[in-house]
Tab-separated table of C-alpha atoms and ligand atoms in Angstrom:
chain	number	residue	atom	x	y	z
A	53	MET	CA	-0.073	-0.061	-0.001
A	54	ARG	CA	2.849	2.425	0.971
A	55	GLU	CA	4.572	1.826	-2.408
A	56	GLY	CA	1.769	3.313	-4.202
A	57	PHE	CA	1.204	6.089	-1.805
A	58	PHE	CA	4.699	7.783	-1.914
A	59	SER	CA	8.196	7.221	-3.204
A	60	GLU	CA	11.402	6.165	-1.462
A	61	ALA	CA	12.924	9.623	-2.443
A	62	VAL	CA	10.940	11.172	0.628
A	63	LYS	CA	12.965	9.377	3.216
A	64	ASN	CA	16.335	9.888	1.522
A	65	LYS	CA	15.538	13.657	1.475
A	66	ALA	CA	14.533	13.439	5.126
A	67	PHE	CA	17.825	11.673	5.996
A	68	SER	CA	19.980	14.236	3.929
A	69	THR	CA	18.135	17.005	5.769
A	70	ALA	CA	18.865	15.776	9.072
A	71	GLY	CA	22.367	14.834	8.194
A	72	VAL	CA	22.144	11.406	9.528
A	73	GLN	CA	25.488	9.803	10.882
A	74	LYS	CA	26.328	6.225	11.208
A	75	GLY	CA	26.263	5.011	14.882
A	76	LYS	CA	23.803	7.552	16.052
A	77	ILE	CA	20.289	6.915	17.514
A	78	ALA	CA	17.102	7.868	15.858
A	79	ALA	CA	13.388	7.539	16.765
A	80	ASP	CA	10.781	6.680	14.092
A	81	ILE	CA	7.439	7.832	15.417
A	82	GLY	CA	4.413	6.362	13.931
A	83	ALA	CA	6.793	3.772	12.417
A	84	GLY	CA	4.026	1.726	10.709
A	85	THR	CA	5.767	-1.258	8.847
A	86	GLY	CA	9.035	0.411	9.043
A	87	PHE	CA	9.578	2.589	5.906
A	88	ILE	CA	11.840	5.015	7.726
A	89	THR	CA	13.360	2.526	10.078
A	90	GLU	CA	14.544	0.348	7.160
A	91	GLY	CA	16.500	3.296	5.576
A	92	LEU	CA	17.958	4.332	8.923
A	93	ILE	CA	19.261	0.836	9.748
A	94	ARG	CA	20.771	0.638	6.135
A	95	ASN	CA	22.530	3.956	6.972
A	96	GLY	CA	24.149	2.474	10.132
A	97	LEU	CA	21.957	4.032	12.906
A	98	LYS	CA	20.167	2.425	15.902
A	99	VAL	CA	16.434	2.921	15.736
A	100	ILE	CA	13.707	3.135	18.409
A	101	ALA	CA	10.464	2.366	16.357
A	102	VAL	CA	7.341	3.601	18.134
A	103	ASP	CA	3.766	2.907	16.972
A	104	GLN	CA	0.349	2.574	18.830
A	105	SER	CA	-0.609	-0.534	16.857
A	106	GLU	CA	0.644	-3.825	18.163
A	107	ALA	CA	-0.167	-5.318	14.609
A	108	MET	CA	2.168	-2.807	12.869
A	109	LEU	CA	4.920	-3.603	15.276
A	110	ALA	CA	4.330	-7.310	14.858
A	111	GLU	CA	4.674	-6.758	11.165
A	112	MET	CA	7.813	-4.889	11.673
A	113	ARG	CA	9.305	-7.637	13.989
A	114	ARG	CA	8.584	-10.229	11.262
A	115	LYS	CA	10.120	-8.077	8.460
A	116	PHE	CA	13.272	-7.291	10.297
A	117	ALA	CA	13.616	-10.596	12.171
A	118	ARG	CA	17.297	-10.834	11.135
A	119	VAL	CA	18.121	-7.148	11.490
A	120	GLU	CA	19.822	-5.802	14.787
A	121	GLY	CA	19.662	-2.394	16.255
A	122	ILE	CA	15.918	-1.778	16.284
A	123	ASP	CA	13.935	-1.325	19.703
A	124	TYR	CA	10.150	-1.888	19.065
A	125	CYS	CA	7.951	0.084	21.445
A	126	LEU	CA	4.237	0.270	21.811
A	127	GLY	CA	3.189	3.936	22.527
A	128	LYS	CA	1.191	6.976	21.734
A	129	ALA	CA	1.716	10.326	20.550
A	130	GLU	CA	0.856	12.058	23.805
A	131	LYS	CA	3.153	10.154	25.814
A	132	LEU	CA	6.231	8.570	23.845
A	133	PRO	CA	7.801	5.611	25.640
A	134	ILE	CA	11.330	7.229	25.364
A	135	PRO	CA	13.165	9.100	28.106
A	136	ASP	CA	14.111	12.835	27.721
A	137	GLU	CA	17.029	13.756	25.606
A	138	ALA	CA	17.628	10.064	24.446
A	139	VAL	CA	17.893	10.400	20.500
A	140	ASP	CA	19.952	12.154	17.972
A	141	TYR	CA	17.098	12.450	15.473
A	142	THR	CA	13.337	12.008	15.430
A	143	PHE	CA	11.600	11.201	12.199
A	144	ALA	CA	7.835	11.053	11.551
A	145	ASN	CA	6.592	10.298	8.044
A	146	MET	CA	2.918	10.412	7.298
A	147	TYR	CA	2.120	10.337	10.944
A	148	LEU	CA	1.234	13.743	12.223
A	149	HIS	CA	-2.144	13.862	10.290
A	150	HIS	CA	-3.387	10.885	12.292
A	151	VAL	CA	-2.719	12.334	15.759
A	152	LYS	CA	-5.504	14.116	17.774
A	153	LEU	CA	-3.169	17.058	18.986
A	154	PRO	CA	-0.402	17.824	16.493
A	155	LEU	CA	1.237	20.559	18.734
A	156	LYS	CA	1.402	18.140	21.509
A	157	ALA	CA	2.862	15.454	19.456
A	158	ILE	CA	5.533	17.659	18.223
A	159	LYS	CA	6.539	18.752	21.667
A	160	GLU	CA	6.829	15.054	22.714
A	161	MET	CA	9.083	14.483	19.690
A	162	VAL	CA	11.245	17.349	20.784
A	163	ARG	CA	11.386	16.205	24.303
A	164	ILE	CA	13.147	12.913	23.461
A	165	LEU	CA	15.782	14.757	21.312
A	166	LYS	CA	19.284	15.350	22.680
A	167	PRO	CA	20.400	19.019	22.626
A	168	GLY	CA	21.438	19.667	19.086
A	169	GLY	CA	19.291	16.867	17.903
A	170	LYS	CA	17.132	17.131	14.734
A	171	LEU	CA	13.436	16.564	14.072
A	172	VAL	CA	12.217	15.938	10.588
A	173	ILE	CA	8.535	15.498	9.777
A	174	THR	CA	7.298	14.663	6.376
A	175	ASP	CA	3.428	14.926	5.844
A	176	MET	CA	0.746	16.172	3.569
A	177	ASP	CA	0.067	19.933	2.716
A	178	GLU	CA	-3.578	21.070	3.236
A	179	HIS	CA	-5.947	19.300	0.926
A	180	THR	CA	-9.742	18.855	0.232
A	181	PHE	CA	-9.806	14.935	-0.306
A	182	GLU	CA	-12.591	13.958	2.274
A	183	PHE	CA	-12.333	10.381	1.322
A	184	LEU	CA	-8.985	10.048	3.109
A	185	ARG	CA	-10.723	10.702	6.449
A	186	GLU	CA	-12.900	7.622	6.019
A	187	GLU	CA	-10.772	5.269	4.103
A	188	HIS	CA	-7.477	6.026	5.715
A	189	HIS	CA	-8.660	7.205	9.100
A	190	ASP	CA	-7.152	10.600	8.624
A	191	ARG	CA	-7.849	13.087	11.371
A	192	TRP	CA	-6.300	16.131	9.670
A	193	MET	CA	-6.808	17.215	5.990
A	194	GLY	CA	-3.015	17.774	5.640
A	195	PHE	CA	-1.322	20.986	7.294
A	196	ASN	CA	-0.699	24.489	6.464
A	197	ARG	CA	3.136	25.041	6.312
A	198	GLU	CA	3.162	28.366	8.314
A	199	GLU	CA	1.191	26.591	11.169
A	200	ILE	CA	3.748	23.795	11.146
A	201	ARG	CA	6.571	26.455	11.291
A	202	GLN	CA	4.769	28.259	14.237
A	203	TRP	CA	4.340	24.820	16.074
A	204	PHE	CA	8.023	23.988	15.542
A	205	GLY	CA	8.959	27.216	17.151
A	206	GLU	CA	6.575	26.804	20.172
A	207	ALA	CA	8.184	23.403	20.743
A	208	GLY	CA	11.513	25.179	21.176
A	209	LEU	CA	13.133	24.382	17.875
A	210	LYS	CA	15.637	26.648	16.158
A	211	ASN	CA	16.843	26.788	12.625
A	212	VAL	CA	13.303	25.774	11.412
A	213	ILE	CA	12.685	25.111	7.616
A	214	VAL	CA	9.385	23.991	6.184
A	215	ASP	CA	9.617	23.302	2.506
A	216	CYS	CA	8.310	21.404	-0.268
A	217	ALA	CA	9.645	17.681	-0.139
A	218	GLY	CA	9.529	17.609	-3.955
A	219	GLU	CA	7.096	14.587	-3.923
A	220	SER	CA	3.488	13.769	-3.703
A	221	CYS	CA	1.345	11.480	-2.124
A	222	CYS	CA	-1.093	9.770	-4.493
A	223	THR	CA	-4.038	7.354	-3.868
A	224	GLN	CA	-7.320	6.515	-5.368
A	225	SER	CA	-10.514	6.192	-3.491
A	226	CYS	CA	-11.893	2.645	-3.311
A	227	CYS	CA	-15.523	4.042	-3.778
A	228	GLY	CA	-16.093	6.390	-6.452
A	229	GLY	CA	-12.716	6.475	-8.150
A	230	GLU	CA	-11.698	9.852	-6.919
A	231	TYR	CA	-7.979	10.461	-7.225
A	232	ALA	CA	-5.847	12.416	-4.725
A	233	SER	CA	-2.380	13.744	-5.550
A	234	ILE	CA	-1.175	15.847	-2.646
A	235	SER	CA	2.152	17.538	-2.234
A	236	ILE	CA	4.393	16.568	0.561
A	237	PHE	CA	6.077	19.199	2.856
A	238	MET	CA	9.317	18.572	4.819
A	239	ALA	CA	9.717	20.429	8.173
A	240	SER	CA	12.960	20.308	10.073
A	241	GLY	CA	14.274	21.907	13.214
A	242	GLU	CA	17.180	21.653	15.694
A	243	LYS	CA	16.735	21.479	19.481
B	551	SAM	C1	0.136	6.263	7.655
B	551	SAM	S1	1.050	5.337	8.723
B	551	SAM	C2	2.681	5.665	8.418
B	551	SAM	C3	3.608	4.667	8.701
B	551	SAM	C4	5.073	4.841	8.396
B	551	SAM	N1	5.733	6.170	9.011
B	551	SAM	C5	5.396	5.084	6.981
B	551	SAM	O1	5.914	6.165	6.476
B	551	SAM	O2	5.181	4.200	6.239
B	551	SAM	C6	0.767	6.092	10.343
B	551	SAM	C7	1.152	5.172	11.354
B	551	SAM	O3	1.055	6.082	12.630
B	551	SAM	C8	0.548	5.183	13.761
B	551	SAM	N2	-0.173	6.105	14.633
B	551	SAM	C9	-1.373	6.841	14.260
B	551	SAM	N3	-1.760	7.656	15.203
B	551	SAM	C10	-0.719	7.389	16.464
B	551	SAM	C11	-0.685	7.906	17.582
B	551	SAM	N4	-1.597	8.629	18.081
B	551	SAM	N5	0.430	7.406	18.427
B	551	SAM	C12	1.371	6.476	17.794
B	551	SAM	N6	1.104	6.075	16.572
B	551	SAM	C13	0.079	6.418	15.788
B	551	SAM	C14	-0.369	4.244	13.024
B	551	SAM	O4	-0.565	3.113	13.848
B	551	SAM	C15	0.350	3.893	11.691
B	551	SAM	O5	1.212	2.875	11.859
């Protein structure tokens, strides 16, 4: 499903924006089946993968059964199961539009960063495709980039950049055939 939705290029751009370095620790929040985690491991990082879904984590465990360096953690946006200042990078791809309180979720992702650590969020720009609420359980119809910039500032991040990720997220409604193509933003900041 993910493959049809957005391309691999998204994560590579996120990694280069964060300047990921081998041997460092990253958190993948709303990890799903491990799209971001897989790339981080390939780049030589250790990963704490957090998701609220046991089923998603079980699928990740199955997929990465032979891979070392991944901690699988069941947890929710409002209270991540990671101590303060524990990770060098936090990534969240296509996660924020699912959470109830995005600013709170951003503050939690900042809390777990070490000083100097980087947060990179990739998600959808504002859109009007209602079918995504029902079919994909989206809570937010994407985000306004200016609002994201403000939230990053409120969460205490500096050097905040919110820009086009140069990719789109594409999917077709299962009922009615409506086709959504939504641009993806990338927001980054440093603690
Ligand atoms: C669209 S998927 C994205 C998965 C993955 N990041 C990717 O890029 O393929 C969103 C994931 O966020 C998780 N999620 C949604 N709301 C959450 C919350 N409040 N706390 C923790 N995880 C959440 C879901 O279980 C799901 O696995």
